[in-house]
GROMACS .gro file of C-alpha atoms in nm:
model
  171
    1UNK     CA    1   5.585  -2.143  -2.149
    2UNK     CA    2   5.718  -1.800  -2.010
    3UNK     CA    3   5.553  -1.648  -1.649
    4UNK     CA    4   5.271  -1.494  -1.838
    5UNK     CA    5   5.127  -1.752  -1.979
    6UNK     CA    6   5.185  -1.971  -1.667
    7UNK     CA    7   5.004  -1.707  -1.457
    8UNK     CA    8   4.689  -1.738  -1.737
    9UNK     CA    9   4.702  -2.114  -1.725
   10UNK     CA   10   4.687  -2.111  -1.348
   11UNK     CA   11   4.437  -1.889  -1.325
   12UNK     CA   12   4.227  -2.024  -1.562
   13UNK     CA   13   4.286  -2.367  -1.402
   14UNK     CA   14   4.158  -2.281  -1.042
   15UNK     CA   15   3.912  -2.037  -1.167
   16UNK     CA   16   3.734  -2.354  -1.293
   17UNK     CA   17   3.803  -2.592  -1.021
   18UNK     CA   18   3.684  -2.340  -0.772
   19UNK     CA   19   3.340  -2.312  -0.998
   20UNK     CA   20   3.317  -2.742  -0.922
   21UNK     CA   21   3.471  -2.682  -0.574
   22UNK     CA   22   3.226  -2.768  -0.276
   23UNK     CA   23   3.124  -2.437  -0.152
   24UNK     CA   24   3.156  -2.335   0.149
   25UNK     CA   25   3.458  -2.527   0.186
   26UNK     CA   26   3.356  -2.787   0.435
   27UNK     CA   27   3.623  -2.847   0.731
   28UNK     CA   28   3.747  -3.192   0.700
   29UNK     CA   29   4.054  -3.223   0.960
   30UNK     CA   30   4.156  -3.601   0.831
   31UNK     CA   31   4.143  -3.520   0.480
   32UNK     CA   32   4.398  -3.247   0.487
   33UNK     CA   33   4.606  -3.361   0.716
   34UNK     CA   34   4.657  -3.724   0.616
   35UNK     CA   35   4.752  -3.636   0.225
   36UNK     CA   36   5.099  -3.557   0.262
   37UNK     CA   37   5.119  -3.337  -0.106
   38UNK     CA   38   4.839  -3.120   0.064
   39UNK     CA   39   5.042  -3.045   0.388
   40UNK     CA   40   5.370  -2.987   0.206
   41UNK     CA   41   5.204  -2.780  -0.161
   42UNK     CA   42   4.957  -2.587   0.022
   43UNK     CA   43   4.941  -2.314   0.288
   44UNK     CA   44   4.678  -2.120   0.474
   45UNK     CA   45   4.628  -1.930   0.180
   46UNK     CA   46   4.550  -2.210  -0.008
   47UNK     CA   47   4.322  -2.344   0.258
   48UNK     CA   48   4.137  -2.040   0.347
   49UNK     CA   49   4.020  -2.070  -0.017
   50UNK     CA   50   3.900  -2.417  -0.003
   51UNK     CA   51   4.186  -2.539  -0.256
   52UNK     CA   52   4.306  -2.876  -0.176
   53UNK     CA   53   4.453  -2.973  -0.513
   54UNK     CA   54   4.862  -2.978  -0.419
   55UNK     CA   55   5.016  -2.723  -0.628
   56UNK     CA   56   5.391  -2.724  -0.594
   57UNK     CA   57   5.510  -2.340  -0.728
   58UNK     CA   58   5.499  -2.148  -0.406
   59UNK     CA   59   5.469  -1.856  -0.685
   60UNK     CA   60   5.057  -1.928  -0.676
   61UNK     CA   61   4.987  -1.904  -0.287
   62UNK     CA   62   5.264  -1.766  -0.186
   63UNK     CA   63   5.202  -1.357  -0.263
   64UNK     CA   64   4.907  -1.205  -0.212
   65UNK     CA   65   4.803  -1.041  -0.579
   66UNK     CA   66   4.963  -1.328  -0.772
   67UNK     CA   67   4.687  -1.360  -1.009
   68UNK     CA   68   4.829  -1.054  -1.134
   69UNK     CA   69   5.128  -1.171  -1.165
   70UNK     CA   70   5.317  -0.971  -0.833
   71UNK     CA   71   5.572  -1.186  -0.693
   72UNK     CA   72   5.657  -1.011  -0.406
   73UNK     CA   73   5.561  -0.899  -0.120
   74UNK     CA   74   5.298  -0.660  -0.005
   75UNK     CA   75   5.205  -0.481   0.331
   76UNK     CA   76   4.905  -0.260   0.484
   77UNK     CA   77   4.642  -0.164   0.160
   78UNK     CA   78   4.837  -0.304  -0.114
   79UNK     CA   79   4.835  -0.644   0.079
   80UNK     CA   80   4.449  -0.606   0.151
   81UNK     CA   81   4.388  -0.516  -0.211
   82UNK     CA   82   4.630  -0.739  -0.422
   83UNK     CA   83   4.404  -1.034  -0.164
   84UNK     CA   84   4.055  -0.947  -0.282
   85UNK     CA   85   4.188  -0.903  -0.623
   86UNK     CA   86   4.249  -1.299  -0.606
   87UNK     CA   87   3.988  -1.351  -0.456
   88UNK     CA   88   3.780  -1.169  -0.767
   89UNK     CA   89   4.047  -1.351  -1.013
   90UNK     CA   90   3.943  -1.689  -0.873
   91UNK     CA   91   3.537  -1.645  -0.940
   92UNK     CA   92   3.432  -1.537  -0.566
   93UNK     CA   93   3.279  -1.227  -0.427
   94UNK     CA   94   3.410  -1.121  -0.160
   95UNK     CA   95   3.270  -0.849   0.143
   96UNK     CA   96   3.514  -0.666   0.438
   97UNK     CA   97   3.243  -0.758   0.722
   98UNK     CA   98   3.324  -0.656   1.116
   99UNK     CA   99   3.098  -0.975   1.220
  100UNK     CA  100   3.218  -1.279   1.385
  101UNK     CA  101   2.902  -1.475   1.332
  102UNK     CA  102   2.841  -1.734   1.073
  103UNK     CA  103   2.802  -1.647   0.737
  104UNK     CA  104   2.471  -1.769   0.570
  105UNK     CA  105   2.580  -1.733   0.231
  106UNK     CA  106   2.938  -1.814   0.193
  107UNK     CA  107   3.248  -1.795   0.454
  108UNK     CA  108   3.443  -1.625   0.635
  109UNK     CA  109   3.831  -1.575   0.663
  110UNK     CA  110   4.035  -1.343   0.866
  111UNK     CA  111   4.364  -1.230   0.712
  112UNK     CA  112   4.674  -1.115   0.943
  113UNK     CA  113   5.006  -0.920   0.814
  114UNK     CA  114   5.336  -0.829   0.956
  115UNK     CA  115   5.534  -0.548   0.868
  116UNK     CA  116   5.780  -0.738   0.628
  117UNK     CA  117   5.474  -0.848   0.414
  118UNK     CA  118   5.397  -1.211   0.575
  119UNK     CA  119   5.058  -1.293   0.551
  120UNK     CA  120   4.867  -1.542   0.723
  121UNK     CA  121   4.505  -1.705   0.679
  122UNK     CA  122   4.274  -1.854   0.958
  123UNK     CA  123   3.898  -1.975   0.786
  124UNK     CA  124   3.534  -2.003   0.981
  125UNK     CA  125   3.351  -2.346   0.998
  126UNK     CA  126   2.998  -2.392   0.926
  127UNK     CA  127   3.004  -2.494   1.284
  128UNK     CA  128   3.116  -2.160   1.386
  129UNK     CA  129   3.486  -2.240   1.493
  130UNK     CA  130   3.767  -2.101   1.336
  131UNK     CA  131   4.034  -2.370   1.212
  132UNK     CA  132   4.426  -2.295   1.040
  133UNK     CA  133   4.699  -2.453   0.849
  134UNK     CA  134   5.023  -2.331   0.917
  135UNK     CA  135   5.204  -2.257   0.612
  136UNK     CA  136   5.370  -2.508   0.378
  137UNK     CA  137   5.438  -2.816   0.553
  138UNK     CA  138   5.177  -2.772   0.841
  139UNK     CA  139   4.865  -2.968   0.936
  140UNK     CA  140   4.533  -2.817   0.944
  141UNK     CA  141   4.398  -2.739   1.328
  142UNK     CA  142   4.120  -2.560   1.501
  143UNK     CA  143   4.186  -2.245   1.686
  144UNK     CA  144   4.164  -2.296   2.032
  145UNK     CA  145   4.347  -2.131   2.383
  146UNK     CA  146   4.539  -2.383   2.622
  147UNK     CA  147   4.245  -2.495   2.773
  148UNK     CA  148   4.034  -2.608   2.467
  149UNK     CA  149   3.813  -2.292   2.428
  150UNK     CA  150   3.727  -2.182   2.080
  151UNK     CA  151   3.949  -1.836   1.990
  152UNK     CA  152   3.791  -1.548   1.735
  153UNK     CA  153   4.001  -1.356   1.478
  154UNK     CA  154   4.033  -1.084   1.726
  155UNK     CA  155   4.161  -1.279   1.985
  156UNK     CA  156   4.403  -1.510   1.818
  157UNK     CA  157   4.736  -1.382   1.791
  158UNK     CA  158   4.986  -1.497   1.597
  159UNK     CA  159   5.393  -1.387   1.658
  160UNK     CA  160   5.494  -1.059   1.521
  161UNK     CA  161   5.169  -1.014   1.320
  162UNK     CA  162   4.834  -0.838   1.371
  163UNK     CA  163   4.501  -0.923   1.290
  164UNK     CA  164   4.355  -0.644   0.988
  165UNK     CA  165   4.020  -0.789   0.871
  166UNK     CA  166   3.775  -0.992   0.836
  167UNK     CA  167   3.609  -1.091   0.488
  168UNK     CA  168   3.303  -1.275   0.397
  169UNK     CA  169   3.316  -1.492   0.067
  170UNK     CA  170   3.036  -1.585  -0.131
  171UNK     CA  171   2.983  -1.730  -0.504
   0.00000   0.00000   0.00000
């Protein structure tokens, strides 16, 4: 099987799963971070969408636009683009929104870049909190300062990248 039709059988594969998926994703801290395939397969990526079955080709979360098959890195527009073409790819709508509230029809994630085309996902609760897993390898948290206070998109920083939107996703 070349790259081509690997990139149609993956699609095809999650587009379906994500049809069965529970939707919104609900936030589950044990589950993720007790299945050792899940923490090492999956990043935030993978976990902003809801996708908890441990895939281990970095090629499928790891770029944003790789259900078109782009491999590489993307910055600025392009990055912001090649996401909500997955996003499409994998059966969702999807909606830039400016609101912090709680989505009533879908969820919300928040999507940071750096300048050398890292990306990095954090994903809204039903309970309003905003929760993260840090890349391959790290355990799911909630989003909080030192002192245990809930953190926004906006106010959550992340080293050497910078917070560029907000999107609501919905079936």
């Amino acid at each position: 099987m070349n790259d081509f039709d690997e990139l149609v059988w993956a699609r095809k594969v999650l587009k379906n799963l994500m049809k069965k998926m529970e939707f919104p994703p609900k936030f589950d801290i044990d589950r993720w971070n007790s299945d050792l395939a899940k923490v090492e397969h999956l990043n935030c990526y993978a976990y902003a969408m809801g996708f908890d079955l441990p895939i281990p080709d970095q090629r499928i979360w790891g770029y944003l636009g790789w259900t078109d098959g782009h491999y590489n890195a993307s910055v600025g527009k392009v990055a912001v683009n090649r996401f909500i073409k997955d996003v499409r790819a994998m059966g969702r709508k999807i909606y830039v929104t400016r609101s912090e509230s709680v989505s009533r029809k879908g969820y919300k994630v928040a999507l940071y870049l750096d300048e050398n085309g890292g990306f990095h996902f954090i994903r809204q609760e039903s309970e309003g909190f905003w929760t993260e897993k840090s890349g391959y390898r790290g355990k799911v948290q909630i989003i909080t300062d030192d002192e245990g206070n809930y953190l926004k998109p906006s106010q959550f920083n992340i080293k050497d990248m910078k917070f560029v939107s907000m999107f609501e996703i919905t079936r």
